[in-house]
């Protein structure tokens, strides 16, 4: 599975951030893929399911380093570390 990550930068007025992306396999959208964010420091975990177009939104993430894991049917699971 391949995924595209975009983190919204945290600012002084925000205490949480949003990560948006699209999950694809072989250049096609991967609807129903599971996307999980795990805070490296605290272990906090949250998951979402990609929509019909493969897009997903993880909201309410506190600033820090996260391992974002993507698991799509028929694809190889992928994990990428992002700092928000």
mmCIF file of N, CA and C in Angstrom:
data_model
loop_
_atom_site.group_PDB
_atom_site.id
_atom_site.type_symbol
_atom_site.label_atom_id
_atom_site.label_comp_id
_atom_site.label_asym_id
_atom_site.label_seq_id
_atom_site.Cartn_x
_atom_site.Cartn_y
_atom_site.Cartn_z
ATOM 1 N N UNK A 1 0.841 -1.172 0.000
ATOM 2 C CA UNK A 1 0.000 0.000 0.000
ATOM 3 C C UNK A 1 0.887 1.236 0.000
ATOM 4 N N UNK A 2 0.482 2.192 -0.720
ATOM 5 C CA UNK A 2 1.195 3.460 -0.754
ATOM 6 C C UNK A 2 0.274 4.507 -0.184
ATOM 7 N N UNK A 3 0.856 5.478 0.490
ATOM 8 C CA UNK A 3 0.011 6.503 1.082
ATOM 9 C C UNK A 3 0.671 7.854 0.971
ATOM 10 N N UNK A 4 -0.126 8.879 0.995
ATOM 11 C CA UNK A 4 0.341 10.256 0.926
ATOM 12 C C UNK A 4 -0.036 10.933 2.217
ATOM 13 N N UNK A 5 0.948 11.542 2.897
ATOM 14 C CA UNK A 5 0.698 12.202 4.169
ATOM 15 C C UNK A 5 0.857 13.698 4.021
ATOM 16 N N UNK A 6 0.029 14.426 4.722
ATOM 17 C CA UNK A 6 0.162 15.879 4.812
ATOM 18 C C UNK A 6 -0.246 16.274 6.222
ATOM 19 N N UNK A 7 0.675 16.829 6.960
ATOM 20 C CA UNK A 7 0.376 17.232 8.331
ATOM 21 C C UNK A 7 0.107 18.722 8.375
ATOM 22 N N UNK A 8 -0.898 19.089 9.119
ATOM 23 C CA UNK A 8 -1.211 20.491 9.329
ATOM 24 C C UNK A 8 -0.329 20.970 10.470
ATOM 25 N N UNK A 9 0.478 22.012 10.261
ATOM 26 C CA UNK A 9 1.374 22.456 11.324
ATOM 27 C C UNK A 9 0.606 22.981 12.537
ATOM 28 N N UNK A 10 1.161 22.700 13.690
ATOM 29 C CA UNK A 10 0.559 23.203 14.929
ATOM 30 C C UNK A 10 0.950 24.655 15.120
ATOM 31 N N UNK A 11 0.043 25.438 15.654
ATOM 32 C CA UNK A 11 0.364 26.825 15.951
ATOM 33 C C UNK A 11 0.044 27.091 17.412
ATOM 34 N N UNK A 12 0.372 28.267 17.879
ATOM 35 C CA UNK A 12 0.211 28.598 19.284
ATOM 36 C C UNK A 12 -1.245 28.488 19.738
ATOM 37 N N UNK A 13 -2.208 28.731 18.838
ATOM 38 C CA UNK A 13 -3.604 28.675 19.233
ATOM 39 C C UNK A 13 -4.206 27.273 19.157
ATOM 40 N N UNK A 14 -3.529 26.344 18.499
ATOM 41 C CA UNK A 14 -4.056 24.997 18.350
ATOM 42 C C UNK A 14 -3.375 24.043 19.322
ATOM 43 N N UNK A 15 -4.152 23.146 19.923
ATOM 44 C CA UNK A 15 -3.570 22.131 20.771
ATOM 45 C C UNK A 15 -3.631 20.762 20.122
ATOM 46 N N UNK A 16 -4.317 20.675 18.973
ATOM 47 C CA UNK A 16 -4.374 19.417 18.235
ATOM 48 C C UNK A 16 -4.138 19.684 16.755
ATOM 49 N N UNK A 17 -3.853 18.605 16.019
ATOM 50 C CA UNK A 17 -3.577 18.720 14.588
ATOM 51 C C UNK A 17 -4.362 17.658 13.827
ATOM 52 N N UNK A 18 -4.349 17.787 12.520
ATOM 53 C CA UNK A 18 -5.036 16.870 11.620
ATOM 54 C C UNK A 18 -4.055 16.333 10.589
ATOM 55 N N UNK A 19 -4.140 15.040 10.317
ATOM 56 C CA UNK A 19 -3.353 14.418 9.249
ATOM 57 C C UNK A 19 -4.348 13.919 8.219
ATOM 58 N N UNK A 20 -4.139 14.337 6.966
ATOM 59 C CA UNK A 20 -5.009 13.920 5.864
ATOM 60 C C UNK A 20 -4.170 13.202 4.821
ATOM 61 N N UNK A 21 -4.761 12.289 4.105
ATOM 62 C CA UNK A 21 -4.025 11.603 3.056
ATOM 63 C C UNK A 21 -4.932 10.747 2.211
ATOM 64 N N UNK A 22 -4.311 10.033 1.284
ATOM 65 C CA UNK A 22 -5.037 9.119 0.421
ATOM 66 C C UNK A 22 -4.257 7.814 0.338
ATOM 67 N N UNK A 23 -4.952 6.711 0.498
ATOM 68 C CA UNK A 23 -4.345 5.394 0.407
ATOM 69 C C UNK A 23 -4.594 4.850 -0.988
ATOM 70 N N UNK A 24 -3.519 4.381 -1.641
ATOM 71 C CA UNK A 24 -3.649 3.779 -2.969
ATOM 72 C C UNK A 24 -2.852 2.483 -3.016
ATOM 73 N N UNK A 25 -3.274 1.590 -3.887
ATOM 74 C CA UNK A 25 -2.519 0.384 -4.213
ATOM 75 C C UNK A 25 -2.452 0.315 -5.724
ATOM 76 N N UNK A 26 -1.270 0.140 -6.253
ATOM 77 C CA UNK A 26 -1.077 0.069 -7.709
ATOM 78 C C UNK A 26 -1.762 1.233 -8.424
ATOM 79 N N UNK A 27 -1.620 2.450 -7.883
ATOM 80 C CA UNK A 27 -2.138 3.691 -8.464
ATOM 81 C C UNK A 27 -3.660 3.792 -8.453
ATOM 82 N N UNK A 28 -4.345 2.899 -7.749
ATOM 83 C CA UNK A 28 -5.802 2.986 -7.620
ATOM 84 C C UNK A 28 -6.149 3.248 -6.157
ATOM 85 N N UNK A 29 -7.246 3.935 -5.918
ATOM 86 C CA UNK A 29 -7.681 4.206 -4.549
ATOM 87 C C UNK A 29 -7.917 2.897 -3.807
ATOM 88 N N UNK A 30 -7.664 2.921 -2.497
ATOM 89 C CA UNK A 30 -7.852 1.737 -1.662
ATOM 90 C C UNK A 30 -8.938 2.005 -0.624
ATOM 91 N N UNK A 31 -10.213 1.937 -1.040
ATOM 92 C CA UNK A 31 -11.292 2.172 -0.083
ATOM 93 C C UNK A 31 -11.290 1.097 0.997
ATOM 94 N N UNK A 32 -11.644 1.499 2.203
ATOM 95 C CA UNK A 32 -11.725 0.540 3.298
ATOM 96 C C UNK A 32 -10.412 0.237 3.988
ATOM 97 N N UNK A 33 -9.312 0.854 3.539
ATOM 98 C CA UNK A 33 -8.021 0.629 4.193
ATOM 99 C C UNK A 33 -8.083 1.175 5.616
ATOM 100 N N UNK A 34 -7.395 0.528 6.521
ATOM 101 C CA UNK A 34 -7.321 0.989 7.905
ATOM 102 C C UNK A 34 -6.060 1.824 8.086
ATOM 103 N N UNK A 35 -6.231 3.023 8.636
ATOM 104 C CA UNK A 35 -5.119 3.930 8.900
ATOM 105 C C UNK A 35 -5.065 4.152 10.405
ATOM 106 N N UNK A 36 -3.902 3.858 11.008
ATOM 107 C CA UNK A 36 -3.740 3.959 12.456
ATOM 108 C C UNK A 36 -2.586 4.890 12.784
ATOM 109 N N UNK A 37 -2.822 5.802 13.718
ATOM 110 C CA UNK A 37 -1.768 6.703 14.204
ATOM 111 C C UNK A 37 -1.448 6.317 15.637
ATOM 112 N N UNK A 38 -0.151 6.100 15.924
ATOM 113 C CA UNK A 38 0.286 5.785 17.288
ATOM 114 C C UNK A 38 1.328 6.795 17.717
ATOM 115 N N UNK A 39 1.040 7.516 18.810
ATOM 116 C CA UNK A 39 1.983 8.483 19.356
ATOM 117 C C UNK A 39 3.172 7.719 19.915
ATOM 118 N N UNK A 40 4.368 8.034 19.415
ATOM 119 C CA UNK A 40 5.574 7.309 19.793
ATOM 120 C C UNK A 40 5.870 7.458 21.278
ATOM 121 N N UNK A 41 5.631 8.635 21.835
ATOM 122 C CA UNK A 41 5.968 8.901 23.237
ATOM 123 C C UNK A 41 4.932 8.359 24.218
ATOM 124 N N UNK A 42 3.650 8.560 23.920
ATOM 125 C CA UNK A 42 2.604 8.208 24.886
ATOM 126 C C UNK A 42 1.933 6.871 24.601
ATOM 127 N N UNK A 43 2.028 6.368 23.370
ATOM 128 C CA UNK A 43 1.356 5.128 23.003
ATOM 129 C C UNK A 43 -0.096 5.324 22.612
ATOM 130 N N UNK A 44 -0.609 6.575 22.684
ATOM 131 C CA UNK A 44 -1.986 6.862 22.271
ATOM 132 C C UNK A 44 -2.186 6.389 20.834
ATOM 133 N N UNK A 45 -3.293 5.693 20.582
ATOM 134 C CA UNK A 45 -3.583 5.160 19.255
ATOM 135 C C UNK A 45 -4.991 5.543 18.835
ATOM 136 N N UNK A 46 -5.131 5.907 17.562
ATOM 137 C CA UNK A 46 -6.444 6.167 16.977
ATOM 138 C C UNK A 46 -6.439 5.620 15.552
ATOM 139 N N UNK A 47 -7.588 5.154 15.095
ATOM 140 C CA UNK A 47 -7.697 4.567 13.755
ATOM 141 C C UNK A 47 -8.902 5.122 13.008
ATOM 142 N N UNK A 48 -8.786 5.137 11.692
ATOM 143 C CA UNK A 48 -9.900 5.497 10.818
ATOM 144 C C UNK A 48 -9.896 4.547 9.628
ATOM 145 N N UNK A 49 -10.998 4.530 8.914
ATOM 146 C CA UNK A 49 -11.121 3.737 7.695
ATOM 147 C C UNK A 49 -11.182 4.687 6.509
ATOM 148 N N UNK A 50 -10.376 4.411 5.479
ATOM 149 C CA UNK A 50 -10.369 5.245 4.279
ATOM 150 C C UNK A 50 -11.720 5.153 3.574
ATOM 151 N N UNK A 51 -12.152 6.285 3.031
ATOM 152 C CA UNK A 51 -13.428 6.349 2.329
ATOM 153 C C UNK A 51 -13.368 5.709 0.950
ATOM 154 N N UNK A 52 -14.435 5.820 0.174
ATOM 155 C CA UNK A 52 -14.521 5.194 -1.147
ATOM 156 C C UNK A 52 -13.451 5.681 -2.117
ATOM 157 N N UNK A 53 -12.946 6.899 -1.896
ATOM 158 C CA UNK A 53 -11.902 7.441 -2.766
ATOM 159 C C UNK A 53 -10.507 7.212 -2.189
ATOM 160 N N UNK A 54 -10.403 6.475 -1.078
ATOM 161 C CA UNK A 54 -9.126 6.205 -0.429
ATOM 162 C C UNK A 54 -8.667 7.298 0.512
ATOM 163 N N UNK A 55 -9.425 8.391 0.601
ATOM 164 C CA UNK A 55 -9.039 9.506 1.467
ATOM 165 C C UNK A 55 -9.353 9.190 2.927
ATOM 166 N N UNK A 56 -8.519 9.738 3.815
ATOM 167 C CA UNK A 56 -8.738 9.589 5.249
ATOM 168 C C UNK A 56 -8.367 10.882 5.957
ATOM 169 N N UNK A 57 -8.899 11.056 7.172
ATOM 170 C CA UNK A 57 -8.596 12.219 8.010
ATOM 171 C C UNK A 57 -8.448 11.728 9.443
ATOM 172 N N UNK A 58 -7.285 11.972 10.031
ATOM 173 C CA UNK A 58 -7.048 11.698 11.449
ATOM 174 C C UNK A 58 -7.074 13.040 12.162
ATOM 175 N N UNK A 59 -7.989 13.225 13.094
ATOM 176 C CA UNK A 59 -8.128 14.510 13.770
ATOM 177 C C UNK A 59 -7.825 14.379 15.259
ATOM 178 N N UNK A 60 -7.609 15.528 15.889
ATOM 179 C CA UNK A 60 -7.425 15.565 17.330
ATOM 180 C C UNK A 60 -6.085 15.045 17.813
ATOM 181 N N UNK A 61 -5.070 15.074 16.956
ATOM 182 C CA UNK A 61 -3.751 14.577 17.348
ATOM 183 C C UNK A 61 -2.954 15.674 18.038
ATOM 184 N N UNK A 62 -2.448 15.380 19.213
ATOM 185 C CA UNK A 62 -1.595 16.339 19.926
ATOM 186 C C UNK A 62 -0.229 16.363 19.264
ATOM 187 N N UNK A 63 0.458 17.499 19.305
ATOM 188 C CA UNK A 63 1.783 17.590 18.689
ATOM 189 C C UNK A 63 2.722 16.503 19.226
ATOM 190 N N UNK A 64 3.519 15.950 18.315
ATOM 191 C CA UNK A 64 4.477 14.903 18.675
ATOM 192 C C UNK A 64 4.799 14.051 17.474
ATOM 193 N N UNK A 65 5.547 12.983 17.700
ATOM 194 C CA UNK A 65 5.908 12.033 16.634
ATOM 195 C C UNK A 65 4.883 10.899 16.634
ATOM 196 N N UNK A 66 4.413 10.539 15.454
ATOM 197 C CA UNK A 66 3.436 9.470 15.288
ATOM 198 C C UNK A 66 3.923 8.473 14.252
ATOM 199 N N UNK A 67 3.684 7.194 14.499
ATOM 200 C CA UNK A 67 3.854 6.164 13.486
ATOM 201 C C UNK A 67 2.483 5.971 12.862
ATOM 202 N N UNK A 68 2.381 6.296 11.567
ATOM 203 C CA UNK A 68 1.126 6.144 10.834
ATOM 204 C C UNK A 68 1.224 4.843 10.047
ATOM 205 N N UNK A 69 0.330 3.905 10.334
ATOM 206 C CA UNK A 69 0.326 2.604 9.668
ATOM 207 C C UNK A 69 -0.894 2.489 8.775
ATOM 208 N N UNK A 70 -0.679 1.927 7.589
ATOM 209 C CA UNK A 70 -1.754 1.746 6.621
ATOM 210 C C UNK A 70 -1.825 0.280 6.245
ATOM 211 N N UNK A 71 -3.020 -0.276 6.311
ATOM 212 C CA UNK A 71 -3.239 -1.660 5.931
ATOM 213 C C UNK A 71 -4.423 -1.713 4.979
ATOM 214 N N UNK A 72 -4.134 -2.070 3.724
ATOM 215 C CA UNK A 72 -5.183 -2.161 2.702
ATOM 216 C C UNK A 72 -5.306 -3.609 2.242
ATOM 217 N N UNK A 73 -6.522 -4.011 1.911
ATOM 218 C CA UNK A 73 -6.756 -5.375 1.427
ATOM 219 C C UNK A 73 -5.883 -5.643 0.199
ATOM 220 N N UNK A 74 -5.158 -6.732 0.234
ATOM 221 C CA UNK A 74 -4.331 -7.112 -0.901
ATOM 222 C C UNK A 74 -3.015 -6.366 -0.994
ATOM 223 N N UNK A 75 -2.741 -5.477 -0.054
ATOM 224 C CA UNK A 75 -1.506 -4.697 -0.085
ATOM 225 C C UNK A 75 -0.601 -5.038 1.084
ATOM 226 N N UNK A 76 0.632 -4.606 1.002
ATOM 227 C CA UNK A 76 1.582 -4.787 2.086
ATOM 228 C C UNK A 76 1.414 -3.642 3.077
ATOM 229 N N UNK A 77 1.273 -3.931 4.373
ATOM 230 C CA UNK A 77 1.161 -2.844 5.358
ATOM 231 C C UNK A 77 2.381 -1.924 5.296
ATOM 232 N N UNK A 78 2.131 -0.626 5.475
ATOM 233 C CA UNK A 78 3.185 0.386 5.410
ATOM 234 C C UNK A 78 3.089 1.257 6.653
ATOM 235 N N UNK A 79 4.260 1.604 7.231
ATOM 236 C CA UNK A 79 4.301 2.517 8.376
ATOM 237 C C UNK A 79 5.269 3.628 8.059
ATOM 238 N N UNK A 80 4.858 4.852 8.391
ATOM 239 C CA UNK A 80 5.701 6.021 8.177
ATOM 240 C C UNK A 80 5.624 6.900 9.421
ATOM 241 N N UNK A 81 6.770 7.424 9.866
ATOM 242 C CA UNK A 81 6.786 8.312 11.034
ATOM 243 C C UNK A 81 6.618 9.744 10.555
ATOM 244 N N UNK A 82 5.710 10.462 11.216
ATOM 245 C CA UNK A 82 5.494 11.871 10.934
ATOM 246 C C UNK A 82 5.554 12.645 12.251
ATOM 247 N N UNK A 83 6.008 13.884 12.175
ATOM 248 C CA UNK A 83 6.042 14.752 13.354
ATOM 249 C C UNK A 83 5.077 15.883 13.094
ATOM 250 N N UNK A 84 4.159 16.078 14.034
ATOM 251 C CA UNK A 84 3.178 17.157 13.886
ATOM 252 C C UNK A 84 3.242 18.087 15.074
#
